[in-house]
PDBQT receptor file of N, H, CA, C and O in Angstrom, charges set to zero:
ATOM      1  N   UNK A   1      18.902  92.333  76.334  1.00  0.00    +0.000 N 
ATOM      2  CA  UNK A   1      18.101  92.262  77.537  1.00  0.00    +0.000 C 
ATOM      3  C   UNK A   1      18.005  90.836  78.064  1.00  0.00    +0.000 C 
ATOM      4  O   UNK A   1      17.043  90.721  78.823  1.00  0.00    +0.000 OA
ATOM      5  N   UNK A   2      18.576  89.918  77.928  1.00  0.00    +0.000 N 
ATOM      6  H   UNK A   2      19.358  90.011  77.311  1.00  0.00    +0.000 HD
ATOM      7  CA  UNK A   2      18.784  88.515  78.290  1.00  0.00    +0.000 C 
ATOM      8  C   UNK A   2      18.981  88.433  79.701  1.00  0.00    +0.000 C 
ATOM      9  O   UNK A   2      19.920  89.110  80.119  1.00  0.00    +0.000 OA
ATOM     10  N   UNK A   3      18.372  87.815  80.491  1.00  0.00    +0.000 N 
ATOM     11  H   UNK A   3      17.609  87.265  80.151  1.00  0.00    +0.000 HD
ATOM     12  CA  UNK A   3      18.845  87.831  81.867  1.00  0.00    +0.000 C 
ATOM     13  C   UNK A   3      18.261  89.111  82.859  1.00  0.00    +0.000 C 
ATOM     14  O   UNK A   3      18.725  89.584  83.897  1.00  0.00    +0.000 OA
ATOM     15  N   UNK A   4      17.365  89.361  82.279  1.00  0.00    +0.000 N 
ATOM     16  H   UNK A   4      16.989  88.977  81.436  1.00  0.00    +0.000 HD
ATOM     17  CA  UNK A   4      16.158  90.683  82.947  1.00  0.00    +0.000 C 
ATOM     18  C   UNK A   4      14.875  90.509  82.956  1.00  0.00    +0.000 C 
ATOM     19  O   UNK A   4      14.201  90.252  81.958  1.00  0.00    +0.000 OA
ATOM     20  N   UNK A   5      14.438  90.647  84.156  1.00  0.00    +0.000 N 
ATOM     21  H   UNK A   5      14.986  90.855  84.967  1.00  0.00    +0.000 HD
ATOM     22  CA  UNK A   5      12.868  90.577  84.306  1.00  0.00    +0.000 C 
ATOM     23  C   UNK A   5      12.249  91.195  83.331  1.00  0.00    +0.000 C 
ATOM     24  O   UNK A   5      12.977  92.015  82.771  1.00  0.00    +0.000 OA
ATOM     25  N   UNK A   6      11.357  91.130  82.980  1.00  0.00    +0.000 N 
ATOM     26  H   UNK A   6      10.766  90.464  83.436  1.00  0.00    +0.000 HD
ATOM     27  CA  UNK A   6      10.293  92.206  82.310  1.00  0.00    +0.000 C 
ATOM     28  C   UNK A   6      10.323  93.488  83.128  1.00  0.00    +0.000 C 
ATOM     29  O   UNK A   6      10.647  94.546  82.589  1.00  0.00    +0.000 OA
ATOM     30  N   UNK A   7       9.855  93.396  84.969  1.00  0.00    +0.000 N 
ATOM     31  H   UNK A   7       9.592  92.537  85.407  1.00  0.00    +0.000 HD
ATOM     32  CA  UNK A   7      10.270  94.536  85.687  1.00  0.00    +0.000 C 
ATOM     33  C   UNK A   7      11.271  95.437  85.263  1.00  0.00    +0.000 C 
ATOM     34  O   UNK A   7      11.030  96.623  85.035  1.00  0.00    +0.000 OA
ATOM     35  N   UNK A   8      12.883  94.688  85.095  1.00  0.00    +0.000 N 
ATOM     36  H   UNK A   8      13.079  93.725  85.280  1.00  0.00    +0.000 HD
ATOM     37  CA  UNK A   8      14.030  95.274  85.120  1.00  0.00    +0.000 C 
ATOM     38  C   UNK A   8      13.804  96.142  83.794  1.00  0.00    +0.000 C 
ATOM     39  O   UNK A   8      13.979  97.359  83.856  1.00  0.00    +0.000 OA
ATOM     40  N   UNK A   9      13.360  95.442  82.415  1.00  0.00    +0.000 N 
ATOM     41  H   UNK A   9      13.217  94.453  82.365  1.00  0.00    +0.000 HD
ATOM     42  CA  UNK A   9      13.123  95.907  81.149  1.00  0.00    +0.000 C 
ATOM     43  C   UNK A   9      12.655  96.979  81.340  1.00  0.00    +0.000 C 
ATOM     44  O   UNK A   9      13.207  98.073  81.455  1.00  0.00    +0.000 OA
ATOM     45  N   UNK A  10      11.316  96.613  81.388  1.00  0.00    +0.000 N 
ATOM     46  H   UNK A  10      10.867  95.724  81.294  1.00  0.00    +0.000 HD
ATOM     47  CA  UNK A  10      10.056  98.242  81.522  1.00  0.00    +0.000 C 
ATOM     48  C   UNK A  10      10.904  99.300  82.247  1.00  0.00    +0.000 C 
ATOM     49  O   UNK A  10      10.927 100.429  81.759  1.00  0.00    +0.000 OA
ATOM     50  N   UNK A  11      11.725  98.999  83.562  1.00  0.00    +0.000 N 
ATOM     51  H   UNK A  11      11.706  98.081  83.959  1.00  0.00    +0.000 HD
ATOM     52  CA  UNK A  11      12.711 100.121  84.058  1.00  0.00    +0.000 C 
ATOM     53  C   UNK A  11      13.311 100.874  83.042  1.00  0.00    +0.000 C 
ATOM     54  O   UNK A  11      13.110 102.046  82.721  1.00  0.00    +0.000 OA
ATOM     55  N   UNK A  12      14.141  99.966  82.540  1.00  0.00    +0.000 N 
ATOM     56  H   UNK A  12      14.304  99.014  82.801  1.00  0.00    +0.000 HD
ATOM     57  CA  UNK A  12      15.071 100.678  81.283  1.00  0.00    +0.000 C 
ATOM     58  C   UNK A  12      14.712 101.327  80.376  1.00  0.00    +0.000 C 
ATOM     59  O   UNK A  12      15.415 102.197  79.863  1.00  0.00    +0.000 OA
ATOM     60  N   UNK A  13      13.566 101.033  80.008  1.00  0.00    +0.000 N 
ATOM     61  H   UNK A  13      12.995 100.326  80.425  1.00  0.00    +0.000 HD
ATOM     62  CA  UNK A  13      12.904 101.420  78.919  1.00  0.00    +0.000 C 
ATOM     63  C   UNK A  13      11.735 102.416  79.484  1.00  0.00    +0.000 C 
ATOM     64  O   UNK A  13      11.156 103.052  78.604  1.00  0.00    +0.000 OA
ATOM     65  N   UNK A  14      11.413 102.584  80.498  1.00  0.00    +0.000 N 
ATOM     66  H   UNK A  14      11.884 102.067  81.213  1.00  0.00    +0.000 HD
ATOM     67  CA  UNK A  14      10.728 103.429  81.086  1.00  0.00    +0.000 C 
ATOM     68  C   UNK A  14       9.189 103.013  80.103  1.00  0.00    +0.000 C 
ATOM     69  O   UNK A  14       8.828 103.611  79.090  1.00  0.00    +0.000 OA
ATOM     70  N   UNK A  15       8.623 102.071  80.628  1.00  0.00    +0.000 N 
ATOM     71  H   UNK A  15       8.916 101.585  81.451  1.00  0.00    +0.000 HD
ATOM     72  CA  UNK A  15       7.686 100.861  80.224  1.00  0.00    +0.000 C 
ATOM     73  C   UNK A  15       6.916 100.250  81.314  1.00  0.00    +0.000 C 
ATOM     74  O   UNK A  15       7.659 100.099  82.283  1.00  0.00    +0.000 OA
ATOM     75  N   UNK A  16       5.707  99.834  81.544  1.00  0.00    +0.000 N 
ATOM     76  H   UNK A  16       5.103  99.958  80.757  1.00  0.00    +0.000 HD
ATOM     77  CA  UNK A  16       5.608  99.201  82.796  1.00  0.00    +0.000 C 
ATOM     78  C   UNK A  16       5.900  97.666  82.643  1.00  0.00    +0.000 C 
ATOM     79  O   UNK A  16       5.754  97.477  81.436  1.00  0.00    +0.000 OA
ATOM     80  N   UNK A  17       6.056  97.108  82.915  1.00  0.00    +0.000 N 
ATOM     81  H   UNK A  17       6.175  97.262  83.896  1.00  0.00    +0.000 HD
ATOM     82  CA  UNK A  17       6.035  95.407  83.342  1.00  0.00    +0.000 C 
ATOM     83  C   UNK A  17       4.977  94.750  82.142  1.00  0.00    +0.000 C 
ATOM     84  O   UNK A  17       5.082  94.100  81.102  1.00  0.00    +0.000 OA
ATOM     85  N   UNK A  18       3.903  95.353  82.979  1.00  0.00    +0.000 N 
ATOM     86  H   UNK A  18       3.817  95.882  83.824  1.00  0.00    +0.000 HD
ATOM     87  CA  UNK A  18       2.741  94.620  81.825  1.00  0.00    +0.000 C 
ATOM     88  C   UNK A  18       2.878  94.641  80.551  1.00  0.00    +0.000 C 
ATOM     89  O   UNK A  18       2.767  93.662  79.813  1.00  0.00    +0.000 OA
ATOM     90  N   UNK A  19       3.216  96.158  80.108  1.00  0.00    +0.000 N 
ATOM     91  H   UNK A  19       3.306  96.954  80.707  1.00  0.00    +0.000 HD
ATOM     92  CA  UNK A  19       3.246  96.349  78.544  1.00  0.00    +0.000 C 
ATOM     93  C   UNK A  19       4.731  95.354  77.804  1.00  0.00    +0.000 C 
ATOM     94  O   UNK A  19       4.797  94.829  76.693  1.00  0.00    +0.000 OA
ATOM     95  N   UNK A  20       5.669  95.382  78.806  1.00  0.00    +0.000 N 
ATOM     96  H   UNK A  20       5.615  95.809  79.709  1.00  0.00    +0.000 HD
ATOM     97  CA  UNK A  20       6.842  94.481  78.336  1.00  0.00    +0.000 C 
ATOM     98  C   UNK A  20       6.630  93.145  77.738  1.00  0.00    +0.000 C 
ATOM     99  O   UNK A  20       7.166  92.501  76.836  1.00  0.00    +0.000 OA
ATOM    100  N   UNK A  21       5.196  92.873  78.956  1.00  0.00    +0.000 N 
ATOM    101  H   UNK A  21       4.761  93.396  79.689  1.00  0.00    +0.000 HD
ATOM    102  CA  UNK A  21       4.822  91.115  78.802  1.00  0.00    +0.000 C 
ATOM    103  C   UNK A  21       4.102  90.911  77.590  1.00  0.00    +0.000 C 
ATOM    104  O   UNK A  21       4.258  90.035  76.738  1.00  0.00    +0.000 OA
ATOM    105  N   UNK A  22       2.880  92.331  77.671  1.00  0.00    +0.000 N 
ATOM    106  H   UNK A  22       2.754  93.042  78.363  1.00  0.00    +0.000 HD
ATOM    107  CA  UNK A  22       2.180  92.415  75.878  1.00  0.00    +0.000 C 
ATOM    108  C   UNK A  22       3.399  92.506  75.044  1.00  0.00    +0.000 C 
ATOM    109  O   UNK A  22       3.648  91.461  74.445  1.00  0.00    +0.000 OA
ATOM    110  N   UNK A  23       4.070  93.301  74.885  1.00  0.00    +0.000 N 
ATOM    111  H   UNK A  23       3.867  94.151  75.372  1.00  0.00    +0.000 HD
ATOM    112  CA  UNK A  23       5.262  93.418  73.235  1.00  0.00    +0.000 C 
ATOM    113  C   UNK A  23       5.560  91.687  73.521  1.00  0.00    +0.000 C 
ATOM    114  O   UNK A  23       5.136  90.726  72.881  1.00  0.00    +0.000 OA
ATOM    115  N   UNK A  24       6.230  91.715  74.430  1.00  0.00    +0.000 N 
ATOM    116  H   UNK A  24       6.574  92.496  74.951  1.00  0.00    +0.000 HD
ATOM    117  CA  UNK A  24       7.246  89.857  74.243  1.00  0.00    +0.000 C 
ATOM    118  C   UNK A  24       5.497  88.952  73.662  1.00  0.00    +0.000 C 
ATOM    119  O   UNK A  24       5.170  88.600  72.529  1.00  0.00    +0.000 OA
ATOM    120  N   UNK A  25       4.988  88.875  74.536  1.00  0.00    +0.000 N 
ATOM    121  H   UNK A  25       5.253  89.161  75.456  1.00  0.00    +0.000 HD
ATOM    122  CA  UNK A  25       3.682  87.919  74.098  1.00  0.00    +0.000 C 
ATOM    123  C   UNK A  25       3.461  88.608  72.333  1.00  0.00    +0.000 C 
ATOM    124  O   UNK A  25       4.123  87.867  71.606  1.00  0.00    +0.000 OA
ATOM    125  N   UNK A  26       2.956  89.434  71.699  1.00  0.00    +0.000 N 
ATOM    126  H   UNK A  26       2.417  90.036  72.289  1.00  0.00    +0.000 HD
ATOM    127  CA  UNK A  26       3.319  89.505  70.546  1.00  0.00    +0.000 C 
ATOM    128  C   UNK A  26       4.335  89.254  69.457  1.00  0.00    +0.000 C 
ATOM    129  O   UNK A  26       4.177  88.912  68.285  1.00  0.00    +0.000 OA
ATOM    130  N   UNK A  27       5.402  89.512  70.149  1.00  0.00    +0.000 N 
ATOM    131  H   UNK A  27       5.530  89.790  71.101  1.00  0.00    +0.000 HD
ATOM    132  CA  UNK A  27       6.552  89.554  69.167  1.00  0.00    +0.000 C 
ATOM    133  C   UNK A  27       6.621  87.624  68.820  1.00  0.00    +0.000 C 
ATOM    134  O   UNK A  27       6.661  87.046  67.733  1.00  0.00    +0.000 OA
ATOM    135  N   UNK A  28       6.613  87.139  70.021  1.00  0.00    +0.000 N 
ATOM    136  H   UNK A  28       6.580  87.608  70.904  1.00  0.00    +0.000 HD
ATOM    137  CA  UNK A  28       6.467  86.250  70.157  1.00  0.00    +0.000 C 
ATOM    138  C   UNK A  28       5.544  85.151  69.387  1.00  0.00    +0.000 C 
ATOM    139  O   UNK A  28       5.922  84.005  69.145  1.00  0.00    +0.000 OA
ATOM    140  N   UNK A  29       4.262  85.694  69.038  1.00  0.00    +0.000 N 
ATOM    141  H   UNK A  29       3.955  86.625  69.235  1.00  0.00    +0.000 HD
ATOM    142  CA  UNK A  29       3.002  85.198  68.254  1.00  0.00    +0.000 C 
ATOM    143  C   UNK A  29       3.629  85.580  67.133  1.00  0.00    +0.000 C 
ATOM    144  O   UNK A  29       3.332  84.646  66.388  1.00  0.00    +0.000 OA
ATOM    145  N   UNK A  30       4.368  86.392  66.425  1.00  0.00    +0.000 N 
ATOM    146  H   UNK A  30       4.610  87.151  67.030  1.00  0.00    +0.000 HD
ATOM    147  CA  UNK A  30       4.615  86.820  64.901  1.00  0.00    +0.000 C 
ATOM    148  C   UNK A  30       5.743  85.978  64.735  1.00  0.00    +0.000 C 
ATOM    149  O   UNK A  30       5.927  85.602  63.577  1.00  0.00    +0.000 OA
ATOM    150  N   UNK A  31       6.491  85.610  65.535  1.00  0.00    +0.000 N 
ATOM    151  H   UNK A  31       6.342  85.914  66.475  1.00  0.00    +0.000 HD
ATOM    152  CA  UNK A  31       8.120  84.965  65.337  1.00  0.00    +0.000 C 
ATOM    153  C   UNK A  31       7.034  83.762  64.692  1.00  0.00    +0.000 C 
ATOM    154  O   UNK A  31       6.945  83.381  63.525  1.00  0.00    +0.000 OA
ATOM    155  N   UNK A  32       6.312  83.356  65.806  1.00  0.00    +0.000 N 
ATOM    156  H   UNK A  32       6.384  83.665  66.754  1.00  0.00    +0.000 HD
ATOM    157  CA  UNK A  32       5.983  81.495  65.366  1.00  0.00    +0.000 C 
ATOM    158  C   UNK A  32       4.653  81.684  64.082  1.00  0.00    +0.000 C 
ATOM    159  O   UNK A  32       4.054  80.732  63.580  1.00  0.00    +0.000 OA
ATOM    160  N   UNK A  33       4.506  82.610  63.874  1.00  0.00    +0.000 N 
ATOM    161  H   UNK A  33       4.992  83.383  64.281  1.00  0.00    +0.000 HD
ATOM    162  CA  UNK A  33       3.390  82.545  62.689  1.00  0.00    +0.000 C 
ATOM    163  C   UNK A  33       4.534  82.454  61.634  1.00  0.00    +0.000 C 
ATOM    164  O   UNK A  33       4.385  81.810  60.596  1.00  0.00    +0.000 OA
ATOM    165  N   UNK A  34       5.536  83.039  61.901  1.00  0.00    +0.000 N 
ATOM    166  H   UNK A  34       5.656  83.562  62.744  1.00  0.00    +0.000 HD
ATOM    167  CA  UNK A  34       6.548  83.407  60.497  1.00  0.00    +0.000 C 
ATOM    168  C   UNK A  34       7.412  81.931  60.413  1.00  0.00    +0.000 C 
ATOM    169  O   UNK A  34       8.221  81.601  59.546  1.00  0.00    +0.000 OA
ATOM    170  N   UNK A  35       6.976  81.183  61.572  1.00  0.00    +0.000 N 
ATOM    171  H   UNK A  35       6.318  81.451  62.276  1.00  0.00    +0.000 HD
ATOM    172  CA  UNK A  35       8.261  80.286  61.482  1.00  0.00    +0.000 C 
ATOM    173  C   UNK A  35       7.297  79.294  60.661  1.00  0.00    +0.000 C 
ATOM    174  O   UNK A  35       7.718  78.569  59.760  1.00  0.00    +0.000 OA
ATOM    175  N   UNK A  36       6.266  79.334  60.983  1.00  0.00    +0.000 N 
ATOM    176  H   UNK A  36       5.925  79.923  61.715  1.00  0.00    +0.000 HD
ATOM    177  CA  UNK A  36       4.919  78.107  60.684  1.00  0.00    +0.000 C 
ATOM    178  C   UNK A  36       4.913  78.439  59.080  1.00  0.00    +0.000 C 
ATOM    179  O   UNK A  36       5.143  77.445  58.392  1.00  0.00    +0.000 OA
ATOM    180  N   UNK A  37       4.727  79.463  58.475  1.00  0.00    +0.000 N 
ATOM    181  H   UNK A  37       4.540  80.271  59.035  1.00  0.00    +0.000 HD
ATOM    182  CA  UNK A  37       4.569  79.540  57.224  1.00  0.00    +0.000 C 
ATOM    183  C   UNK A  37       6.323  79.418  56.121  1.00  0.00    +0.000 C 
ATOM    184  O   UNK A  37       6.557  79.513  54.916  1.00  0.00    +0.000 OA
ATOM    185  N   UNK A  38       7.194  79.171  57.361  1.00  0.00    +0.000 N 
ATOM    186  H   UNK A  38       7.005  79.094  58.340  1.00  0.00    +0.000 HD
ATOM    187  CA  UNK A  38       8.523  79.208  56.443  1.00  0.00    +0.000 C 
ATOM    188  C   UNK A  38       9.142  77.583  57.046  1.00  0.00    +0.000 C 
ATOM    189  O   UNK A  38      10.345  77.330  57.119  1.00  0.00    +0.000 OA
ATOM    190  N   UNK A  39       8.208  76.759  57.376  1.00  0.00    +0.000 N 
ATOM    191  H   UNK A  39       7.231  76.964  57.316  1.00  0.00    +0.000 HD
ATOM    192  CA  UNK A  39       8.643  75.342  58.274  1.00  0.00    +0.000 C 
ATOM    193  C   UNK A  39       9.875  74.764  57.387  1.00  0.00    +0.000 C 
ATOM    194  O   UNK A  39      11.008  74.534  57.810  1.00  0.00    +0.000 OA
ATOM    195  N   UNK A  40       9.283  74.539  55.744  1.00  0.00    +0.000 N 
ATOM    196  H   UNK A  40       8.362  74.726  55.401  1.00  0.00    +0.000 HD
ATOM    197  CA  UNK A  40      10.316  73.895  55.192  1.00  0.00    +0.000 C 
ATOM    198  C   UNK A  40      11.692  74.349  55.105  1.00  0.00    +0.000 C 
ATOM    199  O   UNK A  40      12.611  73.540  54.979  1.00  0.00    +0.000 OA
ATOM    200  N   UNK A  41      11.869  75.533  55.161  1.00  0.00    +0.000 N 
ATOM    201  H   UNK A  41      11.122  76.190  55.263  1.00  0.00    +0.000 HD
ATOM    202  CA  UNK A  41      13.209  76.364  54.917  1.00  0.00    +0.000 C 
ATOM    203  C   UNK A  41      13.859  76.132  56.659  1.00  0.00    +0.000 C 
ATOM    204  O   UNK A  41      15.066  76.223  56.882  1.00  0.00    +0.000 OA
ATOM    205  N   UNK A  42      13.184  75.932  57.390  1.00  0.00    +0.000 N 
ATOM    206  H   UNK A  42      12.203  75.857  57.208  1.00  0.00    +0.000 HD
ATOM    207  CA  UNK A  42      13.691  75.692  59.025  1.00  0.00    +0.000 C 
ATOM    208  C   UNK A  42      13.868  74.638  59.143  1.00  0.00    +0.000 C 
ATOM    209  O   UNK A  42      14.587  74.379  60.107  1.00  0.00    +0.000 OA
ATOM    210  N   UNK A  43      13.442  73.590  58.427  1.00  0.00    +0.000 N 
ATOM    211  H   UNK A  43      12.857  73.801  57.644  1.00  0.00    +0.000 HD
ATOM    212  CA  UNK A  43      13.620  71.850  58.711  1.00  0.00    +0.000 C 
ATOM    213  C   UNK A  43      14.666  71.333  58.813  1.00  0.00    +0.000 C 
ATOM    214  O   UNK A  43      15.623  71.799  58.194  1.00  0.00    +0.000 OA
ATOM    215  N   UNK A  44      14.812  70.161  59.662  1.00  0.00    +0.000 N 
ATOM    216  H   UNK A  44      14.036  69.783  60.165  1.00  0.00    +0.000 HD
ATOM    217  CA  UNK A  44      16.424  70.106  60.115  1.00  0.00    +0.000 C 
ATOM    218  C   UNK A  44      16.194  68.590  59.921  1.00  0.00    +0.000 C 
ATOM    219  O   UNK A  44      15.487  67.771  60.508  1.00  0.00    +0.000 OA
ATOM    220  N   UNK A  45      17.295  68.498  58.589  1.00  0.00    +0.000 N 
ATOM    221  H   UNK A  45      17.869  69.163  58.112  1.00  0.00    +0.000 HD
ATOM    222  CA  UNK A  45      17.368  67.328  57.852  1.00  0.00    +0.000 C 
ATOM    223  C   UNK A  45      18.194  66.395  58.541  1.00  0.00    +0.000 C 
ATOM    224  O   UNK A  45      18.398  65.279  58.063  1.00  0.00    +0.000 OA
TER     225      UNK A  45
């Protein structure tokens, strides 16, 4: 889905807009909680 509105998404997925923006805004909060508790293994020596 790279290169698609949230609009275009929720289309595809038969989703509205908003709920697209809640999942991404979540998925989003769990990526960086997971990245925060795994920093050392991500560190770029």
């Amino acid at each position: 889905y790279e290169e698609m509105t949230m609009k275009e998404i929720g289309a595809t997925l038969d989703l509205s807009e908003s709920r697209v923006s809640q999942m991404h805004s979540s998925i989003i909060a769990r990526l960086k909680a997971q990245m925060n508790t795994r920093k050392k293994e991500f560190a770029i020596r």
